[in-house]
mmCIF file of C-alpha atoms in Angstrom:
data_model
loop_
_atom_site.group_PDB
_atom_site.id
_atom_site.type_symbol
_atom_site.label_atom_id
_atom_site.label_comp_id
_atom_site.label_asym_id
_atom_site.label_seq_id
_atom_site.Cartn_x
_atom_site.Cartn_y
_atom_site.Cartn_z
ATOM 1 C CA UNK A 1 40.624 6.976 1.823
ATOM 2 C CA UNK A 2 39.785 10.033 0.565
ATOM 3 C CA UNK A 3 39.204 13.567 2.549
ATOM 4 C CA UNK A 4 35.659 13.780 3.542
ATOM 5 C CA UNK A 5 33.741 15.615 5.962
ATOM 6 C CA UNK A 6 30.741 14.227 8.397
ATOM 7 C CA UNK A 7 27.891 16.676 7.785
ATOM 8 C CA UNK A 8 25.230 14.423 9.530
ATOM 9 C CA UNK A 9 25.661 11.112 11.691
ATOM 10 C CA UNK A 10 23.278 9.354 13.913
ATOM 11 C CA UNK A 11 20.970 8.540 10.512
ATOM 12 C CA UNK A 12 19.120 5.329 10.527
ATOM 13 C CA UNK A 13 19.815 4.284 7.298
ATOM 14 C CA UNK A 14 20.344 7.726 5.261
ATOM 15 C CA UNK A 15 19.577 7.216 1.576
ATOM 16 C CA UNK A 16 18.147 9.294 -1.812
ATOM 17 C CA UNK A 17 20.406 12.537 -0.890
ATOM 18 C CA UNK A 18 18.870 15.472 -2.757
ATOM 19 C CA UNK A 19 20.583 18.959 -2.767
ATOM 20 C CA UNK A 20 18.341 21.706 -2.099
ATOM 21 C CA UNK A 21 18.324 25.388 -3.264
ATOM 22 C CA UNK A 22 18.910 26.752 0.620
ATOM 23 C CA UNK A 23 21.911 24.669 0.526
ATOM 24 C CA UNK A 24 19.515 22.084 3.089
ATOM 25 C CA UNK A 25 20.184 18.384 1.873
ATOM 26 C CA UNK A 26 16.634 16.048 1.868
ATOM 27 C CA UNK A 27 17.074 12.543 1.995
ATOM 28 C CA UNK A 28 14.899 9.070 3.442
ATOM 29 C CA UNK A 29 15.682 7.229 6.276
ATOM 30 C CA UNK A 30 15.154 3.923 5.481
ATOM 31 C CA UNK A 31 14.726 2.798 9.009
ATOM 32 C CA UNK A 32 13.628 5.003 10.524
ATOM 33 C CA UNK A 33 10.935 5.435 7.716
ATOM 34 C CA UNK A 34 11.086 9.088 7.332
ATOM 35 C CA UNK A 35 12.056 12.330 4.708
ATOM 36 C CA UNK A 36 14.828 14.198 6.883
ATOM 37 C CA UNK A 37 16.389 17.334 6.019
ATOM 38 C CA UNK A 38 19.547 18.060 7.168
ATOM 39 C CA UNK A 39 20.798 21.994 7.149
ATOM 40 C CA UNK A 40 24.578 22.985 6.921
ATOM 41 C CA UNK A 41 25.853 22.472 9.993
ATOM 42 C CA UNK A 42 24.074 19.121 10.754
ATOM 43 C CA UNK A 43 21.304 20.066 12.421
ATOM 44 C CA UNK A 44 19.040 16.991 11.529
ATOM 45 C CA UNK A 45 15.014 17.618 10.808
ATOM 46 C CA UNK A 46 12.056 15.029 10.304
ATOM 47 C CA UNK A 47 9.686 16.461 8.267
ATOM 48 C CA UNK A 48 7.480 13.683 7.193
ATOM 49 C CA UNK A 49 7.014 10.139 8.237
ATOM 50 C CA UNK A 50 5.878 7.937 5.529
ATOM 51 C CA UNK A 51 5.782 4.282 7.222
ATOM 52 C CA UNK A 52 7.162 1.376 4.929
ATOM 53 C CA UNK A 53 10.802 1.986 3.099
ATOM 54 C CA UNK A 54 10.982 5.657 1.969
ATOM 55 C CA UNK A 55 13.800 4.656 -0.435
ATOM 56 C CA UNK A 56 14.964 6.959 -3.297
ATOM 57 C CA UNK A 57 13.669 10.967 -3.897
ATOM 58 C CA UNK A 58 13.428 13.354 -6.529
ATOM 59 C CA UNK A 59 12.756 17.018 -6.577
ATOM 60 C CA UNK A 60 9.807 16.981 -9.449
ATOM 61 C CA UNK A 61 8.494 20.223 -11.981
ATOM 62 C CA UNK A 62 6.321 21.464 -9.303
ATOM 63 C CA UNK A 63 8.598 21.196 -6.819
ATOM 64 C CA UNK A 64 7.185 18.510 -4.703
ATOM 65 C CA UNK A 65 9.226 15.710 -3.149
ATOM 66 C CA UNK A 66 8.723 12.168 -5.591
ATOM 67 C CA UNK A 67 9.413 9.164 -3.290
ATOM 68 C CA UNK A 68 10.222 5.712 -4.288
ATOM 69 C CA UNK A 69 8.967 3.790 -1.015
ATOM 70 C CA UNK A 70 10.190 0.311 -0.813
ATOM 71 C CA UNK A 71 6.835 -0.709 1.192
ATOM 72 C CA UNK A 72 9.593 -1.327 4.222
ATOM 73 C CA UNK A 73 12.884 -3.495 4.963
ATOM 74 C CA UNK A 74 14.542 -5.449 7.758
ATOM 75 C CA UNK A 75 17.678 -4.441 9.321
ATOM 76 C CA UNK A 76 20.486 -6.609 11.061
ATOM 77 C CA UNK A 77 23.784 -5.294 12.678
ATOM 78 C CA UNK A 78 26.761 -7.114 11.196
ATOM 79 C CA UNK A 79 30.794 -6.007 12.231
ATOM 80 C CA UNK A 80 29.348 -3.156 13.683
ATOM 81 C CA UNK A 81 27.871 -1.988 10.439
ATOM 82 C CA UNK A 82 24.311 -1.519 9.890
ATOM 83 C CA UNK A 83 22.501 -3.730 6.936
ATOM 84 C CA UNK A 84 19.646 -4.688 5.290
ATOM 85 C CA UNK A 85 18.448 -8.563 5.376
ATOM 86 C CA UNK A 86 15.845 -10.988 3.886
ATOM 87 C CA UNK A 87 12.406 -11.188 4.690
ATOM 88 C CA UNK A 88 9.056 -9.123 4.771
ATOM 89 C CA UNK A 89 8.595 -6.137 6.623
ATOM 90 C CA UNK A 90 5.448 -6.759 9.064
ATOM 91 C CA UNK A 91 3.731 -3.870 7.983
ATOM 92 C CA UNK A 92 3.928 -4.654 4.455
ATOM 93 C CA UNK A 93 1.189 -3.808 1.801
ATOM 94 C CA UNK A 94 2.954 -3.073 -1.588
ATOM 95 C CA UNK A 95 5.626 -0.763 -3.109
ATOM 96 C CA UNK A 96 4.750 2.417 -4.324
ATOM 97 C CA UNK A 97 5.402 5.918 -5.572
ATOM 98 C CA UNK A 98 4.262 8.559 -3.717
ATOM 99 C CA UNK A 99 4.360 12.417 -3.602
ATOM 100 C CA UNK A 100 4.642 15.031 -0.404
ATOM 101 C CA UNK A 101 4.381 18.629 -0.722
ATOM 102 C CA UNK A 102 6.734 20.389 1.162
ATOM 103 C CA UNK A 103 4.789 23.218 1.489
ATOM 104 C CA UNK A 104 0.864 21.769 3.251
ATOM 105 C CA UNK A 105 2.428 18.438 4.411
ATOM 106 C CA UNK A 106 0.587 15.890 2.042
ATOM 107 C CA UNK A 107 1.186 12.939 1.200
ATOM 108 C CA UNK A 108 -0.440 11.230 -1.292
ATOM 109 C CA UNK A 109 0.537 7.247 -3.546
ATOM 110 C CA UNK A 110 0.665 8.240 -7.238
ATOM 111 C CA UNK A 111 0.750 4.361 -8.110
ATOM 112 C CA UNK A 112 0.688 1.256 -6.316
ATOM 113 C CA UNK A 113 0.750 -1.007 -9.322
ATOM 114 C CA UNK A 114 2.098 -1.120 -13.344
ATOM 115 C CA UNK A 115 -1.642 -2.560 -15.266
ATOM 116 C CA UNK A 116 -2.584 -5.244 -13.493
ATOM 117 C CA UNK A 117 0.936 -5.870 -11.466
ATOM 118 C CA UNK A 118 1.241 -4.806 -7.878
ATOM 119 C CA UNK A 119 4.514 -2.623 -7.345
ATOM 120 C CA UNK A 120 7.315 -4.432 -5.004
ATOM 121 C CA UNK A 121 9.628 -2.617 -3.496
ATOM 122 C CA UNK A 122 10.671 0.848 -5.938
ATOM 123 C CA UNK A 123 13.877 1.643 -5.150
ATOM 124 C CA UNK A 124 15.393 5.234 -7.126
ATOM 125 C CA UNK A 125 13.664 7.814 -9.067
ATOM 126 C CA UNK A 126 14.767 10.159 -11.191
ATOM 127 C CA UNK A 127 13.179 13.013 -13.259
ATOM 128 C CA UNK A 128 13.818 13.774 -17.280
ATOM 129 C CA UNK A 129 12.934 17.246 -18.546
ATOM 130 C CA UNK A 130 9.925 16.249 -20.176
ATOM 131 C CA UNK A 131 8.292 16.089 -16.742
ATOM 132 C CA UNK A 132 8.150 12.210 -16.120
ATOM 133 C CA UNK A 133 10.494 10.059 -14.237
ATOM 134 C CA UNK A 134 11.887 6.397 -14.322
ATOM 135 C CA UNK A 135 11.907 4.521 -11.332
ATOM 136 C CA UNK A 136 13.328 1.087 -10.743
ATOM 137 C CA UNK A 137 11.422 -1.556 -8.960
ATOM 138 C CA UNK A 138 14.059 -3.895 -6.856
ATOM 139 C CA UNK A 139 11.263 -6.463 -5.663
ATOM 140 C CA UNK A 140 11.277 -8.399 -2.164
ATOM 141 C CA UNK A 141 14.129 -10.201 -0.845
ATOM 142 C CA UNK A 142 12.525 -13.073 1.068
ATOM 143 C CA UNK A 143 14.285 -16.241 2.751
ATOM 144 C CA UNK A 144 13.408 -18.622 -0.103
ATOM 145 C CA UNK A 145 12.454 -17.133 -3.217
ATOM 146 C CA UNK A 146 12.866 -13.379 -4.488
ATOM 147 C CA UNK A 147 10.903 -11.290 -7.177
ATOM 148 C CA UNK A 148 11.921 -10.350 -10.526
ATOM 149 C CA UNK A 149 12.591 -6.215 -10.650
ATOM 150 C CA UNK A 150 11.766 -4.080 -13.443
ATOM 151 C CA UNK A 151 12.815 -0.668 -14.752
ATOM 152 C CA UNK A 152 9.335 1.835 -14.761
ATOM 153 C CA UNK A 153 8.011 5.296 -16.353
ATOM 154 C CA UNK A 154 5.212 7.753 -14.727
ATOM 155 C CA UNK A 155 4.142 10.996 -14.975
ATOM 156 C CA UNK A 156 3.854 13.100 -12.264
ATOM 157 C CA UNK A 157 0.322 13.911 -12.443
ATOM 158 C CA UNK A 158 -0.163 9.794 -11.328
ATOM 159 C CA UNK A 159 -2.405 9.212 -14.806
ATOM 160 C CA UNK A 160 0.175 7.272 -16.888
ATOM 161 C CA UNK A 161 2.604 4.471 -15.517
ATOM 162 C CA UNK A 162 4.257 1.792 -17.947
ATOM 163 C CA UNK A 163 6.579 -0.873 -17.838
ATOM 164 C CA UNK A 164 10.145 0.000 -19.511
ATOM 165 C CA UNK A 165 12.121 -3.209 -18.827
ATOM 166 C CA UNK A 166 11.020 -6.628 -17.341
ATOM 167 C CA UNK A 167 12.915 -8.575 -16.014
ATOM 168 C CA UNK A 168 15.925 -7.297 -13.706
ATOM 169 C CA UNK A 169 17.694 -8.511 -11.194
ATOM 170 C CA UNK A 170 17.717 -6.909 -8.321
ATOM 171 C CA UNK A 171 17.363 -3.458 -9.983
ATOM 172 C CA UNK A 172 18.625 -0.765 -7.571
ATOM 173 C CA UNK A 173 20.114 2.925 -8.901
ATOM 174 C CA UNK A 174 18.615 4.672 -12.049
ATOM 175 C CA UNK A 175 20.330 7.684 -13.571
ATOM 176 C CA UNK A 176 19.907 9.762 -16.841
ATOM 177 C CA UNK A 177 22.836 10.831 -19.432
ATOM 178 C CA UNK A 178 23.336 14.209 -19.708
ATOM 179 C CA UNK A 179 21.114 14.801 -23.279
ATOM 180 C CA UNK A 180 18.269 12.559 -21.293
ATOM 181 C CA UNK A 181 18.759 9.749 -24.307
ATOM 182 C CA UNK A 182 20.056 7.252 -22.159
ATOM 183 C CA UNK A 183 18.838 5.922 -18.682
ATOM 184 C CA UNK A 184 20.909 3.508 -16.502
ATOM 185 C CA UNK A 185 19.748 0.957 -14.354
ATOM 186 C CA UNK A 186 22.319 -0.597 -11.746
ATOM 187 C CA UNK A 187 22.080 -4.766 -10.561
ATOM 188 C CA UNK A 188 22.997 -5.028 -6.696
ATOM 189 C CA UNK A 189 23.422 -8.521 -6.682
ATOM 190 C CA UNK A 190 24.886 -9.452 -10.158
ATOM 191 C CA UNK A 191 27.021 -5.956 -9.760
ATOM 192 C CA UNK A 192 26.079 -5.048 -13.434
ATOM 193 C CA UNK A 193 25.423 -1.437 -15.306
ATOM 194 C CA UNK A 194 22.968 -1.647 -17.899
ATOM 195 C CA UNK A 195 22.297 1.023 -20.431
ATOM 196 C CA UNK A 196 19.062 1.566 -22.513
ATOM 197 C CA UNK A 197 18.629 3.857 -25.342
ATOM 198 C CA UNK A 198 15.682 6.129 -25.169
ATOM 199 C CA UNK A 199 13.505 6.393 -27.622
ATOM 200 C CA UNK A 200 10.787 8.484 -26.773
ATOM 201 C CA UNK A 201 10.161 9.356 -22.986
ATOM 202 C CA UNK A 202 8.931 5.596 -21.557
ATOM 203 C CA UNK A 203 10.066 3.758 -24.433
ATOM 204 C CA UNK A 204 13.740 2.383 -24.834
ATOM 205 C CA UNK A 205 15.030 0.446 -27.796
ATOM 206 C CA UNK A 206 15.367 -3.123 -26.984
ATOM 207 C CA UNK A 207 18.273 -5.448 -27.611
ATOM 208 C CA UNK A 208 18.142 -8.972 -28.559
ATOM 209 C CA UNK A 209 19.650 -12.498 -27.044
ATOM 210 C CA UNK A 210 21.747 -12.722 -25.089
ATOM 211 C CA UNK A 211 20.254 -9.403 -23.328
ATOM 212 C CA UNK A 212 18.229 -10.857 -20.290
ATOM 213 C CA UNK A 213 16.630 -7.519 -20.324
ATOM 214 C CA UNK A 214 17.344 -5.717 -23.399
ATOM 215 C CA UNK A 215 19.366 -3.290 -22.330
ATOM 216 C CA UNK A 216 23.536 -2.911 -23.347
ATOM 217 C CA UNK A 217 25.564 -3.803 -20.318
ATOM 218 C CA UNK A 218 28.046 -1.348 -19.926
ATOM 219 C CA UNK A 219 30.251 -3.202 -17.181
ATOM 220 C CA UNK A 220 29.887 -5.634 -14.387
ATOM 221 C CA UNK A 221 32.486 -5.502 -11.128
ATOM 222 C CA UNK A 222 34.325 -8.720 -10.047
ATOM 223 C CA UNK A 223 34.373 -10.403 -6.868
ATOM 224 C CA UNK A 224 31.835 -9.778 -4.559
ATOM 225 C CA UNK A 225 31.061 -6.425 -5.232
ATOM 226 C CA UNK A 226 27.520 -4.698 -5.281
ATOM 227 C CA UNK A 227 25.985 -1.743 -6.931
ATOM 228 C CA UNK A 228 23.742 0.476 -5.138
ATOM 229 C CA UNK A 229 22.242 3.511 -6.306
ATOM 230 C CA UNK A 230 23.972 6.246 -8.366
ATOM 231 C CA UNK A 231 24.217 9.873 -10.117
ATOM 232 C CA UNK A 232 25.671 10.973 -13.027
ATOM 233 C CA UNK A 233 28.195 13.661 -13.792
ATOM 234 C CA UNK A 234 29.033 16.446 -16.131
ATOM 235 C CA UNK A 235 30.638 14.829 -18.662
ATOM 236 C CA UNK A 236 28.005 11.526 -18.702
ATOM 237 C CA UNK A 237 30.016 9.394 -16.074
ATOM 238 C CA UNK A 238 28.378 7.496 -14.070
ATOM 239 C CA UNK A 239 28.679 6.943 -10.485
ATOM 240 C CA UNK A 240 27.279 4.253 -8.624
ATOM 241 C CA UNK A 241 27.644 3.640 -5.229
ATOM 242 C CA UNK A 242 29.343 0.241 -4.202
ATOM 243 C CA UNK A 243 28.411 -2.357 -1.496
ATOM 244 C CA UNK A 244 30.496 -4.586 -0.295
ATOM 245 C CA UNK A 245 33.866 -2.803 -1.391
ATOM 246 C CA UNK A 246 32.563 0.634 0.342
ATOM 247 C CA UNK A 247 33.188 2.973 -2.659
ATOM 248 C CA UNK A 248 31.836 5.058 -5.067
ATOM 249 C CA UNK A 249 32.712 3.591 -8.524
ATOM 250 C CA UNK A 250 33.518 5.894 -11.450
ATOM 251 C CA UNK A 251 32.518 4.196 -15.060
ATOM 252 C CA UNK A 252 32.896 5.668 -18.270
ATOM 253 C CA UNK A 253 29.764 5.797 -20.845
ATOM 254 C CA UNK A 254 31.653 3.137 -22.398
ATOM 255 C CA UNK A 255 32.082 1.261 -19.716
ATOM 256 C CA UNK A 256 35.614 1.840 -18.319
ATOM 257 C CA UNK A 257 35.758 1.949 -14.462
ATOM 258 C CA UNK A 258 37.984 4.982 -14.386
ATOM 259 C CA UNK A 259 38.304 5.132 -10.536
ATOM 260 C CA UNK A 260 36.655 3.613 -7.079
ATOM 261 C CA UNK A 261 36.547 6.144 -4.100
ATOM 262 C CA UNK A 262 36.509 3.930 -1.094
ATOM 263 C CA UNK A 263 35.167 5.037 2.055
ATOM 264 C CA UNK A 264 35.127 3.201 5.889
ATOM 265 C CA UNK A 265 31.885 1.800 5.731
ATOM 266 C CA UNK A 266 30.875 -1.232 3.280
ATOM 267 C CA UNK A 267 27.260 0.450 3.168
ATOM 268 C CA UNK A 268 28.073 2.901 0.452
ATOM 269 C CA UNK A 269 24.445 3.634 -0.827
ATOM 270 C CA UNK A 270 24.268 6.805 -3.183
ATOM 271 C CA UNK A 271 25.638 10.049 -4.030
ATOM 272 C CA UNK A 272 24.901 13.326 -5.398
ATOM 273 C CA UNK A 273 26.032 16.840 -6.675
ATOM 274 C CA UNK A 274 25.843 20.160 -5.370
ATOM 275 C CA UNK A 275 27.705 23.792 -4.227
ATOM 276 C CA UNK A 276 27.976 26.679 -6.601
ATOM 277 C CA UNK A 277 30.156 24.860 -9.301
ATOM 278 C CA UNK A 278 28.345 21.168 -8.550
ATOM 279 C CA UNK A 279 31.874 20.255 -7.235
ATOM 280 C CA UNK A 280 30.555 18.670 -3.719
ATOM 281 C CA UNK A 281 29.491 15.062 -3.610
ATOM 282 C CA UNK A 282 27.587 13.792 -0.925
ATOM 283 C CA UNK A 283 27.617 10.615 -0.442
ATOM 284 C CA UNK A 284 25.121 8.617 2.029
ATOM 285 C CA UNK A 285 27.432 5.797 4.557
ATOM 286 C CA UNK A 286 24.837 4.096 5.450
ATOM 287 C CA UNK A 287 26.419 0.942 7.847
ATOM 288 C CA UNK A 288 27.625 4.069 10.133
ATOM 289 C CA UNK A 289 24.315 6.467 9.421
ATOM 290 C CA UNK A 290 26.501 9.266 8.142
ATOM 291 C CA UNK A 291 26.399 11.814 5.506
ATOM 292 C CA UNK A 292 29.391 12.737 4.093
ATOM 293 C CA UNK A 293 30.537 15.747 1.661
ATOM 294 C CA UNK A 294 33.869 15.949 -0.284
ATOM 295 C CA UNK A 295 35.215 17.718 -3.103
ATOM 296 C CA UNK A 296 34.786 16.026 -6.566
ATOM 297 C CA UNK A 297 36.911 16.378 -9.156
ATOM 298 C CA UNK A 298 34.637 16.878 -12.217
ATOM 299 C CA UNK A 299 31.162 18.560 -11.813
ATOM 300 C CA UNK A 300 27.693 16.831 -11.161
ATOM 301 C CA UNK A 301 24.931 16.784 -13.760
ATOM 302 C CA UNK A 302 21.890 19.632 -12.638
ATOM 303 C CA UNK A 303 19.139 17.362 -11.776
ATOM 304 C CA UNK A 304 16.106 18.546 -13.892
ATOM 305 C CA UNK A 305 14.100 20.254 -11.419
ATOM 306 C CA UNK A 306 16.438 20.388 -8.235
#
């Protein structure tokens, strides 16, 4: 196990960690359905309930808060640890992105819906420099039957939303290579890292058969091992949080798993970069409701607009 430190506990399922300028760290809380800020020395702050499944944030060009809201998830303790499980939350309407300005308070949906195709359950966002972000869609997990996920493109404005790549399985984390001409898209339950080449912002060259999706798989994890959501560094690793094994897994652009960082909780559920050299990861435990912070050996990426 690595040296870590417990900046926050008590979280009800702490997710989408986003460094902030003030050294403050915004993230959701799943369960608890909220945006929470927590300041350096782990004093905890709501500052905006959303209802449904607040899932994945991203700091956008105007400096508003971009949230991927899940539309809402159930929750089960198992070992002790805290986890998601199958069925429909009962306030359900529909995924959707939304935005909340930090400054008056509002909230507002940017898009329920791709066309004619109701949004499931978006899971991660993340911003390129042209102003835009992809988001993935996971779906809904139900008891018999479970929707296909996709990989999506908006602007911020909410006037322009389009489908990137249909379909996905269980599509979870979505990250960005350092020159933006890549974006990654992890599987949860097949435990896969896909890679597709951007083309133009929205538009990613597609691969043939055998790609289910057409993306390039850059590596899948054996045994019963799940990806979560992830962030990329520096150099153009990425890392993506692991279920399951509790770690953070370390993979090479070409798709060597250079290291796992485990951690005591099986709910390892995302991590990001900050501190004055982008040497701190913080990394969300999310069976135990903890954020942690540790020092990282190579630096984070700069999010576009964080």
């Amino acid at each position: 196990m690595p040296d870590f430190q417990v900046v926050a506990e008590g979280l009800l399922f702490p997710e989408g960690p986003v460094v902030q300028k003030d050294g403050s760290i915004l993230l959701v809380e799943i369960q608890r359905e909220t945006i929470t800020r927590v300041w350096p020395g782990g004093t905890v702050e709501v500052v905006a309930t959303l209802g449904g499944g607040p899932n994945g944030l991203a700091i956008g060009p105007d400096g508003a808060v971009y949230i991927a809201n899940n539309g809402g998830f159930l929750f089960q303790t198992i070992g002790g640890f805290n986890r998601t499980r199958s069925g429909v939350h009962p306030n359900y309407t529909s995924g959707r992105i939304e935005r909340f300005d930090l400054n008056t308070g509002e909230v507002r949906t940017l898009y329920d819906r791709c066309s004619d195709n109701m949004l499931c359950g978006p899971n991660d966002i993340v911003f390129d420099h042209q102003g835009g972000f992809y988001f993935t869609d996971m779906g809904k997990n139900r008891k018999r039957d479970r929707d296909h996920a996709g990989l999506y493109y908006g602007f911020a404005d909410g006037s322009h939303i389009v489908e990137v790549a249909y379909p996905l399985t269980t599509a979870n984390g979505v990250g960005l290579s350092p020159d933006d001409s890549i974006v990654y898209v992890s599987e949860t339950e097949t435990g896969r890292l896909w890679a597709f080449d951007i083309e133009e912002p929205g538009r990613v060259r597609k691969h043939p058969y055998p790609s289910p999706n057409g993306g390039r798989l850059v590596c899948g994890l054996p045994g019963y091992q799940r990806f979560d959501s992830m962030a990329v560094d520096a150099h153009g690793n990425i890392c993506v949080a692991t279920l399951a094994s509790g770690c953070v897994t370390v993979v090479s652009p070409e798709g060597e798993v250079l290291r796992q960082v485990l951690f005591p909780d099986p709910m390892v559920t995302n991590i990001c970069f900050g501190g004055p050299d982008m040497k701190t990861a913080y990394i969300t435990l999310s069976g135990t409701g903890r954020l942690v912070s540790m020092d990282w050996p190579e630096p984070g990426l700069a999010l576009a607009y964080s």
